[in-house]
mmCIF file of C-alpha atoms in Angstrom:
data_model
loop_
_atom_site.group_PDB
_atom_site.id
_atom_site.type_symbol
_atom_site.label_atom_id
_atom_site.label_comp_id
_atom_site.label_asym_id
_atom_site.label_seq_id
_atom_site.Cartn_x
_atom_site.Cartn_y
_atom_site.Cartn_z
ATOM 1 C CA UNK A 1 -70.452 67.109 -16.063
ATOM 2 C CA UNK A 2 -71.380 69.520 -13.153
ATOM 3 C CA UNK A 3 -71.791 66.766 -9.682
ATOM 4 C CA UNK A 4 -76.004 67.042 -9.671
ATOM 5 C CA UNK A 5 -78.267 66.781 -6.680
ATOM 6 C CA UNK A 6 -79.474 63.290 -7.844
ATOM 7 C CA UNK A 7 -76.531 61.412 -7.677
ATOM 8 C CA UNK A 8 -75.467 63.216 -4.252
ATOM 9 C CA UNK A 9 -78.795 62.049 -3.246
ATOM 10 C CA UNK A 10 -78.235 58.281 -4.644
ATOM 11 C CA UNK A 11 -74.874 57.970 -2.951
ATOM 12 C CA UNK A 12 -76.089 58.847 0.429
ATOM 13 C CA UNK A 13 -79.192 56.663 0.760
ATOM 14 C CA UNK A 14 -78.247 53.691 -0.859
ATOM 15 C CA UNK A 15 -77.719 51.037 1.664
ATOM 16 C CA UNK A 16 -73.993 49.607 1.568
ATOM 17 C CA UNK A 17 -74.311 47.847 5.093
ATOM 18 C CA UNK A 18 -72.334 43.717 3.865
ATOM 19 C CA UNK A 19 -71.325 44.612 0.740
ATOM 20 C CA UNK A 20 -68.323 43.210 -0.892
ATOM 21 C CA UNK A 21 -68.299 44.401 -4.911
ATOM 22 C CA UNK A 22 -70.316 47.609 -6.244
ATOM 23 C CA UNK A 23 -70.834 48.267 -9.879
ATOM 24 C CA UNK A 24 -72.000 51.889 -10.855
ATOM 25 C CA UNK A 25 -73.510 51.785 -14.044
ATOM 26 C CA UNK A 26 -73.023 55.179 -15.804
ATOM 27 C CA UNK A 27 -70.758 56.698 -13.570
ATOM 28 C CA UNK A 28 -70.572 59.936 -14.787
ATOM 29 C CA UNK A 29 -67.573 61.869 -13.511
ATOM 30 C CA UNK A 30 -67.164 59.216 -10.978
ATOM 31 C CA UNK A 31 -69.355 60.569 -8.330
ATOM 32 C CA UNK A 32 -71.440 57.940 -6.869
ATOM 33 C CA UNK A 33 -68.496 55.675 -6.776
ATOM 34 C CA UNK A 34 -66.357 57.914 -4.996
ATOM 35 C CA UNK A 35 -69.227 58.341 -2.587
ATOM 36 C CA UNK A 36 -69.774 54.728 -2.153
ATOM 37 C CA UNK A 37 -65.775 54.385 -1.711
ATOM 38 C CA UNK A 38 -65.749 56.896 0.753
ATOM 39 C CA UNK A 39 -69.052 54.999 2.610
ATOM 40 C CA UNK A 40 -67.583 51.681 2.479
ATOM 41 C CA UNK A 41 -64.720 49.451 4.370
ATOM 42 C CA UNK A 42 -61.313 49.426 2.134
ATOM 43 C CA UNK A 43 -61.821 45.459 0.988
ATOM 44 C CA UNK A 44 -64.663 47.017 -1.028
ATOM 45 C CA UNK A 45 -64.015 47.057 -4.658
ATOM 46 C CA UNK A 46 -66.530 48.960 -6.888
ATOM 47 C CA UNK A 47 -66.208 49.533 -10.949
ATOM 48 C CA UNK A 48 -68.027 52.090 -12.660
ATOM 49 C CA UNK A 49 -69.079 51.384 -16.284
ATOM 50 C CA UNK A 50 -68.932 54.775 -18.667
ATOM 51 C CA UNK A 51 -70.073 54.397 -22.454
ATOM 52 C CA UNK A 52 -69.137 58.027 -23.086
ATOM 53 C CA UNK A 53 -65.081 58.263 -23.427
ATOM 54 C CA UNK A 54 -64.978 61.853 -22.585
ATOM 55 C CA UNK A 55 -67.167 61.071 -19.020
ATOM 56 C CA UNK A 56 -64.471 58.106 -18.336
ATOM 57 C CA UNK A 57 -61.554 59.528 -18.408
ATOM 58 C CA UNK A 58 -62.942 62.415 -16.073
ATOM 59 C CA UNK A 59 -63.676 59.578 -14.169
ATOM 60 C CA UNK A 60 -60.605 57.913 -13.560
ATOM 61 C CA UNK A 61 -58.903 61.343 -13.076
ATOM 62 C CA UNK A 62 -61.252 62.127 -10.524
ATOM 63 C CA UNK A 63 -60.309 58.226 -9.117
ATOM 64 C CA UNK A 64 -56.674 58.660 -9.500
ATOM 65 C CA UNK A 65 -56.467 61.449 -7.739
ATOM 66 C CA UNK A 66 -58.704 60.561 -4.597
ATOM 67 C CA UNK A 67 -58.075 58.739 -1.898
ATOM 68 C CA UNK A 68 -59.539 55.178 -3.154
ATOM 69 C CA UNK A 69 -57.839 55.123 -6.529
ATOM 70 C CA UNK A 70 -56.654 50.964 -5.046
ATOM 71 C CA UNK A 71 -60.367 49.746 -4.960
ATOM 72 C CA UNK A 72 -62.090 51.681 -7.760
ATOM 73 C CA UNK A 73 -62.178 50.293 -11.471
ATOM 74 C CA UNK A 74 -63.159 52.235 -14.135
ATOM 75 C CA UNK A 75 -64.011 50.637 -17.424
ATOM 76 C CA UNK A 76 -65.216 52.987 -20.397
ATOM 77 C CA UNK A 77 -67.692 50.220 -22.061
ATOM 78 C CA UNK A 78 -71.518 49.963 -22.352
ATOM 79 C CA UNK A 79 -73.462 48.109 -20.118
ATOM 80 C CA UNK A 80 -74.680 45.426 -22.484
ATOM 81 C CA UNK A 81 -70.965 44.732 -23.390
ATOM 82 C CA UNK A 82 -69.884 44.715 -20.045
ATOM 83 C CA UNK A 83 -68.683 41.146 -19.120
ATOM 84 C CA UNK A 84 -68.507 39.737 -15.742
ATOM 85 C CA UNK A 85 -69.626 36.837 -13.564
ATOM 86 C CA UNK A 86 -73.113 37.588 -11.116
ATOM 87 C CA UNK A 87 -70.784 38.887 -8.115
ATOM 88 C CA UNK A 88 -72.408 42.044 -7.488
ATOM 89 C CA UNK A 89 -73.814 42.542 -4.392
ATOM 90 C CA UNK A 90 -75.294 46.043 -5.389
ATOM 91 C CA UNK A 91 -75.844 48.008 -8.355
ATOM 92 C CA UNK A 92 -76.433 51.223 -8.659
ATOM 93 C CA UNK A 93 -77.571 53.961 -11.587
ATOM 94 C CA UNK A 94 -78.621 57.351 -11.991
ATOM 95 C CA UNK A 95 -79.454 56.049 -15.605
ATOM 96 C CA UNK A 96 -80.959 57.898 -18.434
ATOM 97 C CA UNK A 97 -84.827 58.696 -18.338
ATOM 98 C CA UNK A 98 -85.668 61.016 -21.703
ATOM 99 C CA UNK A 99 -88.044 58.322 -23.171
ATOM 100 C CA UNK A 100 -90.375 60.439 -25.374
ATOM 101 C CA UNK A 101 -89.294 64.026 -24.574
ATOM 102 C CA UNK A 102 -87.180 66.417 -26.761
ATOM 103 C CA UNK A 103 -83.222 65.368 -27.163
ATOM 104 C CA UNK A 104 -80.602 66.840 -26.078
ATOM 105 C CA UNK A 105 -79.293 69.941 -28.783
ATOM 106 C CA UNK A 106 -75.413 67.571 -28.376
ATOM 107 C CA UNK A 107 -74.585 64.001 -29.027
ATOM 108 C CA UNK A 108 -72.765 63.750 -25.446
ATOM 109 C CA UNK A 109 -75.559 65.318 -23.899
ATOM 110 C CA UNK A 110 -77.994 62.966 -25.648
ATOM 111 C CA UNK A 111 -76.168 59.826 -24.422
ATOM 112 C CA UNK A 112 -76.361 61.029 -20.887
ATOM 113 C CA UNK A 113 -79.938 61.801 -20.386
ATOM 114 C CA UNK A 114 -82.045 59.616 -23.224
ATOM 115 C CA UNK A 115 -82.299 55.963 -22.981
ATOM 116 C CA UNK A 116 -81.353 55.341 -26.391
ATOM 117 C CA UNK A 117 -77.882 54.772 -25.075
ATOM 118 C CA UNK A 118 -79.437 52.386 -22.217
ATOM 119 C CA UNK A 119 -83.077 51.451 -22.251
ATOM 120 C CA UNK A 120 -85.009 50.791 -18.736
ATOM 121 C CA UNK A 121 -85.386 47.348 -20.204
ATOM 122 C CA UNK A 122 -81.550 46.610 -20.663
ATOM 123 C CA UNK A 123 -80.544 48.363 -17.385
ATOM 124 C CA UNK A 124 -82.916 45.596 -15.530
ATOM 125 C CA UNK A 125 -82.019 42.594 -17.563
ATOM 126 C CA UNK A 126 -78.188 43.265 -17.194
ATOM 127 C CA UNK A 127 -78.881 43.909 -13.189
ATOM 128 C CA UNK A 128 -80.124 40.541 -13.225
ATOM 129 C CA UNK A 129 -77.367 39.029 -15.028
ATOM 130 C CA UNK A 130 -74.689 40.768 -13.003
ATOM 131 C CA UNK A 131 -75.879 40.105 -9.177
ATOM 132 C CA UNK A 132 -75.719 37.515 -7.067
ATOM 133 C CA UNK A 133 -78.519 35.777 -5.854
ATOM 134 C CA UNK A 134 -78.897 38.328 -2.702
ATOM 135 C CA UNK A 135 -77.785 41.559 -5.081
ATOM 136 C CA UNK A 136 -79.581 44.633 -5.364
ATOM 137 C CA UNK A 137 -79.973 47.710 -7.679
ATOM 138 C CA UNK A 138 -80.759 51.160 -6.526
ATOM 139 C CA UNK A 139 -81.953 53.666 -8.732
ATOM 140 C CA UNK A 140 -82.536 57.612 -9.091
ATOM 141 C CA UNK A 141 -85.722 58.765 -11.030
ATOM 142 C CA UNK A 142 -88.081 61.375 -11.925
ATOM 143 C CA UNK A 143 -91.502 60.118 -10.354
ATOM 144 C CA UNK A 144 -93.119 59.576 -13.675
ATOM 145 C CA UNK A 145 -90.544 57.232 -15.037
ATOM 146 C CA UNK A 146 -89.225 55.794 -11.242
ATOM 147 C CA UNK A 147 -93.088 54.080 -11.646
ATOM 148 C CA UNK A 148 -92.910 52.557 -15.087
ATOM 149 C CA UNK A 149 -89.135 51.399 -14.116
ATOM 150 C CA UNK A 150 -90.796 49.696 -10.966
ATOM 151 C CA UNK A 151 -93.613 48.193 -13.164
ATOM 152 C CA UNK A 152 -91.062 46.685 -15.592
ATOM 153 C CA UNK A 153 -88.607 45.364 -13.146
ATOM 154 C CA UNK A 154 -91.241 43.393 -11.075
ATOM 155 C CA UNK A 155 -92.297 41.977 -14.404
ATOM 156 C CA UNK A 156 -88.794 40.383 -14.631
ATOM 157 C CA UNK A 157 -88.392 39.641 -11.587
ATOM 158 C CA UNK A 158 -87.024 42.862 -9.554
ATOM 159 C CA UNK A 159 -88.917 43.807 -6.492
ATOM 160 C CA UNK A 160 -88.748 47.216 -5.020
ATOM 161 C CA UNK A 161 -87.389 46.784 -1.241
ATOM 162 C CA UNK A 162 -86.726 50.461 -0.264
ATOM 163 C CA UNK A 163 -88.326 53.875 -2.030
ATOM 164 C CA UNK A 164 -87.719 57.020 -1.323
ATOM 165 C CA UNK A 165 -89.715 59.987 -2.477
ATOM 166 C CA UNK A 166 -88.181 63.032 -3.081
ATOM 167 C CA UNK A 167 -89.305 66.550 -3.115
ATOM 168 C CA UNK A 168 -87.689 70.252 -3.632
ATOM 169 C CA UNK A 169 -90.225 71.930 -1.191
ATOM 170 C CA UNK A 170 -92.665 70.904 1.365
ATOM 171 C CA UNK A 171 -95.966 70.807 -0.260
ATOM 172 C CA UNK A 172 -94.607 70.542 -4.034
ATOM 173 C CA UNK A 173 -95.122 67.544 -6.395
ATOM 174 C CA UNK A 174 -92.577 64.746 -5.890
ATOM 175 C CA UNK A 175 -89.884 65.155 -8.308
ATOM 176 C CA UNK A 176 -87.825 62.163 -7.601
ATOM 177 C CA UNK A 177 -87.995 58.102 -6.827
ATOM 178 C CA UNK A 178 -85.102 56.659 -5.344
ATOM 179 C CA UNK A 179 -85.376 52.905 -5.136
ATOM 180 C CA UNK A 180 -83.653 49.274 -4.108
ATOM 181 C CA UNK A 181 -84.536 46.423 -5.651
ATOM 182 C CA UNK A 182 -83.868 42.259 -5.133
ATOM 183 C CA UNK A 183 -84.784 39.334 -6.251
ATOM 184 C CA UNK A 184 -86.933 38.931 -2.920
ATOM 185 C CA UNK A 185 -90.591 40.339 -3.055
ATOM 186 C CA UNK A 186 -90.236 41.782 0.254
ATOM 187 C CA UNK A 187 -92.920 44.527 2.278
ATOM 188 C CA UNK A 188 -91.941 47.982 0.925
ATOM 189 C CA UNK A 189 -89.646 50.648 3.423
ATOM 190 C CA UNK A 190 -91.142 53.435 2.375
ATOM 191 C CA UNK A 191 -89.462 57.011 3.440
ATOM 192 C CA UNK A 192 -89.739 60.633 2.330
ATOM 193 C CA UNK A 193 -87.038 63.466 2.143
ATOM 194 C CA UNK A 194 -87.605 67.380 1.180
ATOM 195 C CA UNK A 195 -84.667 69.049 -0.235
ATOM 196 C CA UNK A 196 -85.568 72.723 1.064
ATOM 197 C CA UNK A 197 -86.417 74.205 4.585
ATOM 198 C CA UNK A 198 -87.101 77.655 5.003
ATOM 199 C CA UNK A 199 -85.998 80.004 1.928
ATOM 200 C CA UNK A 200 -83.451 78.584 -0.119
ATOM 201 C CA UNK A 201 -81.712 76.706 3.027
ATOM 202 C CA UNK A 202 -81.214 73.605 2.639
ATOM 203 C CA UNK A 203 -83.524 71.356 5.403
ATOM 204 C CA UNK A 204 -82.318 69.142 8.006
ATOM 205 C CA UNK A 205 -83.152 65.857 6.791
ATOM 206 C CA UNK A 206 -80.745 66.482 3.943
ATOM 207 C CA UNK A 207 -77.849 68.261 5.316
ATOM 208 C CA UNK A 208 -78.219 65.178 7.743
ATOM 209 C CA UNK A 209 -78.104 62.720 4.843
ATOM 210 C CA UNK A 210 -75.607 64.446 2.957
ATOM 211 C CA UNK A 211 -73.340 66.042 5.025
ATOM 212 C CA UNK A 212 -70.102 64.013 5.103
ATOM 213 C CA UNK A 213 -69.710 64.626 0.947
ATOM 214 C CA UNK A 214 -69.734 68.215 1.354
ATOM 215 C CA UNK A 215 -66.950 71.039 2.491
ATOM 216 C CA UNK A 216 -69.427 73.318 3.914
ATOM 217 C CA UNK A 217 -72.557 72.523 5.620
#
């Protein structure tokens, strides 16, 4: 899969500041874990979790052949068969958000973007089960579904910590939700980032944010 804006996006504003173990859930091509790796002091361990074999073994490709292929595990298993104690001190997802909308025309493509592969549901109960008592999970969603994920996960128990709206152009409808979460119903950070400046530049705020994962900029 082609590296997409959101996960860029999740990798850079997720806070990694006394964090020992990561676990990306869905990892893709690897992305937000190499990010994190890249953020992150070199006793960090993080494991991405892939259900798709085909996105896995990209994955670990992509880890062998970077510079953190010692503290990055990549397991190609499901989320609700993943088994490991509550050690996480963060989790984070760019997880799947077609609920009702058309599928995907391909199987792979289906598994990637619809949450019959991973419902918001599952994705919050297994957070819970995996973090440690002062974990967190951080999130990238479209608005519409970022607020019914928010609504569910404070029904079990997740509280969101941290948001970030996002938006392609000044003055345009948010498109995106980026959130933290813990088990601690803390006052909301709320904070606000536009993707475009003038034309199809990219704006300051996000060149700022973004700007040590990218050749040019």
């Amino acid at each position: 899969m082609k590296v997409g804006t959101d996960a860029v996006i999740l990798g850079a504003w997720v806070n990694v500041e006394g964090v020992n173990r990561i676990l990306d859930v869905g990892t893709g091509c690897g992305i937000i874990a190499l990010m994190l790796s890249q953020r992150t002091a070199n006793d960090v361990m993080i494991e991405g979790i892939e259900v798709e074999p085909i996105d896995a073994a990209q994955a670990q490709k992509n880890v062998t052949n970077s510079p953190w292929a010692n503290r990055v595990l990549i397991h190609p298993v499901a989320l609700q068969d993943f088994q490991a104690p509550p050690q996480f001190d963060l989790i984070v997802s760019n997880p799947p958000y077609f609920i009702n909308s058309q599928l995907p025309p391909t199987a792979h493509r289906a598994k990637a973007r619809h949450t019959q592969s991973l419902s918001f549901e599952e994705l919050i109960t297994h957070s819970l089960r995996l973090l440690n008592s002062n974990g967190r999970l951080a999130i990238i969603l479209p608005s519409e579904e970022g607020n019914l994920f928010q609504s569910l996960a404070e029904q079990h128990g997740l509280f969101p910590n941290r948001r970030l709206a996002f938006y392609s152009r000044q003055g345009k409808p948010q498109e995106r939700w980026l959130i933290e979460f813990s088990k601690s119903n803390l006052p909301i950070k709320d904070e606000q980032l536009i993707l475009h400046g003038e034309g199809e530049t990219w704006s300051e705020d996000y060149q700022n944010l973004t700007r040590a994962f990218y050749l040019k900029l």
